[in-house]
mmCIF file of C-alpha atoms in Angstrom:
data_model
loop_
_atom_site.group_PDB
_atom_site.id
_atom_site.type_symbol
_atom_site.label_atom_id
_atom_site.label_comp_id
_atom_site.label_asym_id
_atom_site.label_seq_id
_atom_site.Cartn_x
_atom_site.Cartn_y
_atom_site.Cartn_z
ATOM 1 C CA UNK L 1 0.000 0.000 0.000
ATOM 2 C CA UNK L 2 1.560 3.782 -1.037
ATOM 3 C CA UNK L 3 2.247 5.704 2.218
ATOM 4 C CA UNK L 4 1.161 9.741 1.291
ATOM 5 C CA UNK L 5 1.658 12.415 4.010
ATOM 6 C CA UNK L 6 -1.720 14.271 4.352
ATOM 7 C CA UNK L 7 -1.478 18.477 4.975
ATOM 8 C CA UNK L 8 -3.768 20.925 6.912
ATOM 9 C CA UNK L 9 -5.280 23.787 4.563
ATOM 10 C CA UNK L 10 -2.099 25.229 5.692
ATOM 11 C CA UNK L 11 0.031 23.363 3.917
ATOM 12 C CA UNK L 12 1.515 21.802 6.734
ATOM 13 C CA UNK L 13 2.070 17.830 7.081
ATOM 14 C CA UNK L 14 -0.252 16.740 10.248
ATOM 15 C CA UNK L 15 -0.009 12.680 9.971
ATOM 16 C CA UNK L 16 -0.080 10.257 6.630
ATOM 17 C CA UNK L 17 -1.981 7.640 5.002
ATOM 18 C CA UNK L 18 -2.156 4.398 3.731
ATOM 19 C CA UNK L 19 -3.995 3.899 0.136
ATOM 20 C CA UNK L 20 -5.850 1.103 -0.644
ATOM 21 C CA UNK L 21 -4.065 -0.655 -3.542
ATOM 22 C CA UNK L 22 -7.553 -2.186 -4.712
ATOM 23 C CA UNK L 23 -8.523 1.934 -5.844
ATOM 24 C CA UNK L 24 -5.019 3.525 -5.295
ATOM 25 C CA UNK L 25 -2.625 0.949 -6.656
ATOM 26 C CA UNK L 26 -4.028 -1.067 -9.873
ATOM 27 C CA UNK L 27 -2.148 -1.415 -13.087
ATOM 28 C CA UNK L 28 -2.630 0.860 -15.279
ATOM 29 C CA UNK L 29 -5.085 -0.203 -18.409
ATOM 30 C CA UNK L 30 -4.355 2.571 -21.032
ATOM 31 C CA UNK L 31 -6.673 0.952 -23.523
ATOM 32 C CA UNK L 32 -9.628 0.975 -20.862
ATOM 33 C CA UNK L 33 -8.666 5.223 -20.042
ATOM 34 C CA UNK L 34 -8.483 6.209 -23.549
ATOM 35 C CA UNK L 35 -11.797 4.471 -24.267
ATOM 36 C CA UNK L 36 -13.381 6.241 -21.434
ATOM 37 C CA UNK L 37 -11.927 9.909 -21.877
ATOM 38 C CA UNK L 38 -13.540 9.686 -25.605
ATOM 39 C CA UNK L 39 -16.861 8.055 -24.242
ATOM 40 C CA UNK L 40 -17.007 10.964 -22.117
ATOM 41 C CA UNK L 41 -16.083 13.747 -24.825
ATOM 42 C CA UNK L 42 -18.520 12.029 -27.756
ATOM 43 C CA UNK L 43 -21.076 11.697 -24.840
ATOM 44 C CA UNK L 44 -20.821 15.457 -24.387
ATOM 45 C CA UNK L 45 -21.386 16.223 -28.096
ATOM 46 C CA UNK L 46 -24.470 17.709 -29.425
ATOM 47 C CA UNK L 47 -24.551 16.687 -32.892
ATOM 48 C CA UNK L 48 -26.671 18.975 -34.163
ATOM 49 C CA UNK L 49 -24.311 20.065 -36.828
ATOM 50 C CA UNK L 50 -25.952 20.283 -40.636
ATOM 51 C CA UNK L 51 -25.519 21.155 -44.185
ATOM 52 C CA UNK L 52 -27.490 21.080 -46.962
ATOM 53 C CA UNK L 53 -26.721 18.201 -50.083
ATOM 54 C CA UNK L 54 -27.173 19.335 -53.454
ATOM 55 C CA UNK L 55 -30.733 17.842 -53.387
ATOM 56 C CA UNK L 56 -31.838 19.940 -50.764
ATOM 57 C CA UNK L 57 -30.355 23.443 -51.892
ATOM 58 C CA UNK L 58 -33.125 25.364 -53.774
ATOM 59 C CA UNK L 59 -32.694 26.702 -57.073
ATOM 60 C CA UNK L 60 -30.708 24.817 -60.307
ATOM 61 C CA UNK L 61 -33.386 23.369 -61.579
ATOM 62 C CA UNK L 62 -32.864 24.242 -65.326
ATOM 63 C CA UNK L 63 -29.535 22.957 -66.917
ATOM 64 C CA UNK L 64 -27.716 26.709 -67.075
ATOM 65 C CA UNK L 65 -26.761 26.083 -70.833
ATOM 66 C CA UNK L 66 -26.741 23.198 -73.563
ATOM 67 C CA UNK L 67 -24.535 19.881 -73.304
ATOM 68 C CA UNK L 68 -22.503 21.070 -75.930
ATOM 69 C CA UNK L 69 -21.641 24.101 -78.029
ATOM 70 C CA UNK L 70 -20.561 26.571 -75.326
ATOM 71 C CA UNK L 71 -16.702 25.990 -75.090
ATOM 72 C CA UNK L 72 -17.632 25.359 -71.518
ATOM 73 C CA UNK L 73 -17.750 22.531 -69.598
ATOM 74 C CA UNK L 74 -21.175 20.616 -69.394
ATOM 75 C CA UNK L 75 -23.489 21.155 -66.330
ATOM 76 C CA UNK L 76 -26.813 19.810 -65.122
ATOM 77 C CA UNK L 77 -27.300 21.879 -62.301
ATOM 78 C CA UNK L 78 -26.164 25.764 -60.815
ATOM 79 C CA UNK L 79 -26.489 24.053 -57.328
ATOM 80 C CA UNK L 80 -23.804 21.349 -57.943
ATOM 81 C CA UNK L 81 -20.942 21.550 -55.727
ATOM 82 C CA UNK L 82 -18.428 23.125 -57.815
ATOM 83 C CA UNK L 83 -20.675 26.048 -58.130
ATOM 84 C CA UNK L 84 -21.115 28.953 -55.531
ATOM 85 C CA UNK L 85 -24.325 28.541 -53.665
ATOM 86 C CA UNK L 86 -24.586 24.906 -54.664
ATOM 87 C CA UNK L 87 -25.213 21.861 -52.092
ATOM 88 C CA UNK L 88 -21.725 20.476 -49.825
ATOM 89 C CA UNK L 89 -20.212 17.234 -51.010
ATOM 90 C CA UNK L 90 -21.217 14.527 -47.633
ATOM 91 C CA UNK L 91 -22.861 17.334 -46.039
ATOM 92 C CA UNK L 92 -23.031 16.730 -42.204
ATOM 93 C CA UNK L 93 -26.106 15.425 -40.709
ATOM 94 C CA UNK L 94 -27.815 15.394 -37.238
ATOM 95 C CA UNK L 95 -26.547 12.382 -35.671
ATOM 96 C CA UNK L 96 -25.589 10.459 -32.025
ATOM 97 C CA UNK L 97 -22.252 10.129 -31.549
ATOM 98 C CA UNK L 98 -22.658 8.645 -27.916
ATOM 99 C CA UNK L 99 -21.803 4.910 -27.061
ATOM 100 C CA UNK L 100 -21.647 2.469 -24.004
ATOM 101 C CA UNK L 101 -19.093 1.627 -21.885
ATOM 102 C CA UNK L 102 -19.239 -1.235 -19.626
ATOM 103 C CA UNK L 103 -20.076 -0.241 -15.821
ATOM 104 C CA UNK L 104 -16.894 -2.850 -15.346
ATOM 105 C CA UNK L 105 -14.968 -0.842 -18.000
ATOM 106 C CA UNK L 106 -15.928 2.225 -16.406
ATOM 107 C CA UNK L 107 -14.684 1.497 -12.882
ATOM 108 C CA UNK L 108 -11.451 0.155 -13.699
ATOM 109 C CA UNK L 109 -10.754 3.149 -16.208
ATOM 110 C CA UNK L 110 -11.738 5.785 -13.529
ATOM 111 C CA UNK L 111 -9.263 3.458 -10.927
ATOM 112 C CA UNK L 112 -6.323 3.197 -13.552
ATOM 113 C CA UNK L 113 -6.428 7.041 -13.539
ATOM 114 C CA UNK L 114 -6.206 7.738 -9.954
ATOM 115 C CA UNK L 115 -3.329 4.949 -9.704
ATOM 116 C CA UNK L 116 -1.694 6.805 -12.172
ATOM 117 C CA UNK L 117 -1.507 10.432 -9.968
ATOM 118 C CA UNK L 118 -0.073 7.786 -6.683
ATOM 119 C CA UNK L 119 2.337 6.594 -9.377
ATOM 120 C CA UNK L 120 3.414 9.979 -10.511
ATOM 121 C CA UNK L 121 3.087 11.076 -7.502
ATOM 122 C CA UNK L 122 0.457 13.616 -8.013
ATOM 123 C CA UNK L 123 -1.900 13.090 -5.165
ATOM 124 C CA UNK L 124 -1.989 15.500 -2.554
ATOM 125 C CA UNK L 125 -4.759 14.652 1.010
ATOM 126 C CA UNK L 126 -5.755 17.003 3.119
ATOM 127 C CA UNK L 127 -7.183 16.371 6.605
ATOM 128 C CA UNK L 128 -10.071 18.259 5.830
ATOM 129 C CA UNK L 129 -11.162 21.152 3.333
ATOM 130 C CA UNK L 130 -13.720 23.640 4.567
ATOM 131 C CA UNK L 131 -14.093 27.437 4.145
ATOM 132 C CA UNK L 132 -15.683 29.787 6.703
ATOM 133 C CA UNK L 133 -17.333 31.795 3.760
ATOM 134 C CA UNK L 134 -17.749 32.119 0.459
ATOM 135 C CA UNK L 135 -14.415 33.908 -0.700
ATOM 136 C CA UNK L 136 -12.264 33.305 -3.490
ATOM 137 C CA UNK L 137 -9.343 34.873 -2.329
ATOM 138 C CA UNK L 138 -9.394 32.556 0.662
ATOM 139 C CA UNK L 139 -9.649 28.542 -1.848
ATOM 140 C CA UNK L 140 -6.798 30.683 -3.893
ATOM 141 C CA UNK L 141 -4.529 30.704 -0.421
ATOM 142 C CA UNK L 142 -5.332 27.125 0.310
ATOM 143 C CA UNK L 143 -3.793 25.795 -3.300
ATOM 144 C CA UNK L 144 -0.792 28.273 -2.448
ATOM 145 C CA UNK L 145 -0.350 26.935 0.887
ATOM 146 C CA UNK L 146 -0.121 23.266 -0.700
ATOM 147 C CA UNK L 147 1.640 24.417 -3.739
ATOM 148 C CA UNK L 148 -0.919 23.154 -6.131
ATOM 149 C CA UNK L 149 -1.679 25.525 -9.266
ATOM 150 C CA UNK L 150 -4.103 22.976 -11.632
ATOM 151 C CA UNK L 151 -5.670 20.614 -9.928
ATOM 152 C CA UNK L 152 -9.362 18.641 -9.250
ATOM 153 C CA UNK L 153 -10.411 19.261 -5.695
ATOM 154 C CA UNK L 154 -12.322 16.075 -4.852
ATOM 155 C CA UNK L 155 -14.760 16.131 -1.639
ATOM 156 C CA UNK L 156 -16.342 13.668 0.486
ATOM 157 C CA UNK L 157 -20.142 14.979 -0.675
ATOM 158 C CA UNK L 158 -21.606 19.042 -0.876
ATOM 159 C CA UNK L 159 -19.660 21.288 0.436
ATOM 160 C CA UNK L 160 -21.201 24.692 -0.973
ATOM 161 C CA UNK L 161 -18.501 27.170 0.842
ATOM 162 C CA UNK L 162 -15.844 25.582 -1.248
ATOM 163 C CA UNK L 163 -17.462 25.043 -4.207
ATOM 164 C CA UNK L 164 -18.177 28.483 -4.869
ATOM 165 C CA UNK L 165 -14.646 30.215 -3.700
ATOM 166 C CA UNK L 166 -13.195 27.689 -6.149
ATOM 167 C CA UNK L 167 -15.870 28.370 -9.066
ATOM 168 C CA UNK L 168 -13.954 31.482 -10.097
ATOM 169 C CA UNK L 169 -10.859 29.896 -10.405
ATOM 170 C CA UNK L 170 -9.752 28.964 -13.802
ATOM 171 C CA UNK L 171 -7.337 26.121 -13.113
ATOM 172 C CA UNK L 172 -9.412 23.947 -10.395
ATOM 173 C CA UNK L 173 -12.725 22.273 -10.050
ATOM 174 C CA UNK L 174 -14.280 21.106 -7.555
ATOM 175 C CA UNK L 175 -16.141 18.087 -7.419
ATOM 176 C CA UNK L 176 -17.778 15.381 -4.854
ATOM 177 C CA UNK L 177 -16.627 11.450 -4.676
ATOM 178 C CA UNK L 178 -19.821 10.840 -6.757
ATOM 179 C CA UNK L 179 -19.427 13.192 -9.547
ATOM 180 C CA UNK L 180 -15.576 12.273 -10.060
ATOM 181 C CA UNK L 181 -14.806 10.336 -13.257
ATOM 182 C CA UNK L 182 -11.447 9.491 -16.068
ATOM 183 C CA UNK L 183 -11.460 12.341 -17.890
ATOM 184 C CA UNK L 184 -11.378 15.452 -15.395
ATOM 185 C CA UNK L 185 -9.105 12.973 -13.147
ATOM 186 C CA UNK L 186 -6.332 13.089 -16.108
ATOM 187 C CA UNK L 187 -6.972 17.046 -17.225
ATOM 188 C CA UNK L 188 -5.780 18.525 -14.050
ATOM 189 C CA UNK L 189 -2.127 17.835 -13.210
ATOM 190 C CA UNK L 190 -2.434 17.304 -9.380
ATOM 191 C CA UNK L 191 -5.593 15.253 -7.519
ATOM 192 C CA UNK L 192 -6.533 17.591 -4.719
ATOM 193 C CA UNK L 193 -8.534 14.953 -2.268
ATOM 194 C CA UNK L 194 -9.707 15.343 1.167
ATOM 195 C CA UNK L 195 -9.032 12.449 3.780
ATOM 196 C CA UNK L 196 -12.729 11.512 4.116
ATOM 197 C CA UNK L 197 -12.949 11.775 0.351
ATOM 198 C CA UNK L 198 -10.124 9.245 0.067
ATOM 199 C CA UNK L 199 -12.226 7.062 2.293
ATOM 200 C CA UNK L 200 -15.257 6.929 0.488
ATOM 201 C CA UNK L 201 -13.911 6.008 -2.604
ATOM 202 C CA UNK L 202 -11.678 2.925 -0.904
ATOM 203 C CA UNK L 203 -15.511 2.132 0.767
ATOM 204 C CA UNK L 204 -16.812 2.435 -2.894
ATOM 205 C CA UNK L 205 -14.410 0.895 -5.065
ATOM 206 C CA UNK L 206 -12.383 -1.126 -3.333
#
């Protein structure tokens, strides 16, 4: 099991931790991440993107001059592609580009991720991560204190004084044991996670 010292909001070390190797320490299935970090982006897509064909531009309904003749090339149609105005060539169309992942999948791509932050070394826990009020100046001091500029602050469940101060803050986001998944895991460089956080997700996953 990795050993990792846990801090006070003040950045100072007050104890350490074991991690459970079952959430903290499995190897690392790159196959299984990548899979779930484009689930999770084609998931998020609308699709709604569209063009018209040539059959559904209006106009071009006469052929613009005679087959032959002209000392131009022959046409059929003003709303061809080749002409301005005229229909797109494989236009795109409304369309779903979500798929399934396996809940099995899911888990061990979300677990491969956090084991990858132990590996690197990226983890930081803190004993406990609350704010007195609503202030962003004040989350800004707590990542200074630990010496953390982009990171994803996991909590153990709502925690509304914290989630606001860090709102405003580009680099962070703040998120609950629940809501935490592959892809926002591996976009911040350093997993901010609170100690009862830590536990949760050992009661959850392990």
């Amino acid at each position: 099991m990795a050993n990792v010292s846990v801090y006070n909001i003040e950045g100072k070390e007050v104890g350490s931790i074991e991690l459970n190797d079952a959430v903290f320490g499995v190897e690392v299935n790159e196959h299984l991440v990548h899979m779930a970090v484009v689930n999770q982006l084609a998931n998020n897509r609308q699709g709604t993107q569209n063009a018209k064909t040539r059959s559904e531009v209006s106009g071009g309904g006469r052929k613009p001059w005679r087959q032959k003749g002209t000392g131009h090339a022959r046409q059929g149609s003003t709303r061809a592609p080749q002409w301005t105005g005229g229909g797109v060539v494989f236009a795109p169309k409304p369309r779903d580009y979500s798929f399934k992942m396996n809940k099995k999948e899911k888990k061990l791509a979300l677990l491969s991720a956090l084991s990858s932050k132990v590996a690197d070394s990226k983890i930081v826990v803190l004993d406990e991560f609350k704010l007195d009020e609503i202030k962003t100046k004040k989350f800004v001091e707590v990542m200074n204190n630990i010496k953390v500029d982009k990171a994803l602050v996991v909590l153990e469940g709502e925690n509304k004084n914290v989630v606001l101060s860090g709102r405003n803050v580009p680099t962070v986001k703040v998120t609950a044991t629940n809501e935490i998944n592959t892809f926002d895991v591996l976009k911040y460089d350093t997993l901010v996670v609170t100690k009862a956080a830590v536990e949760k997700l050992e009661e959850v996953y392990a």
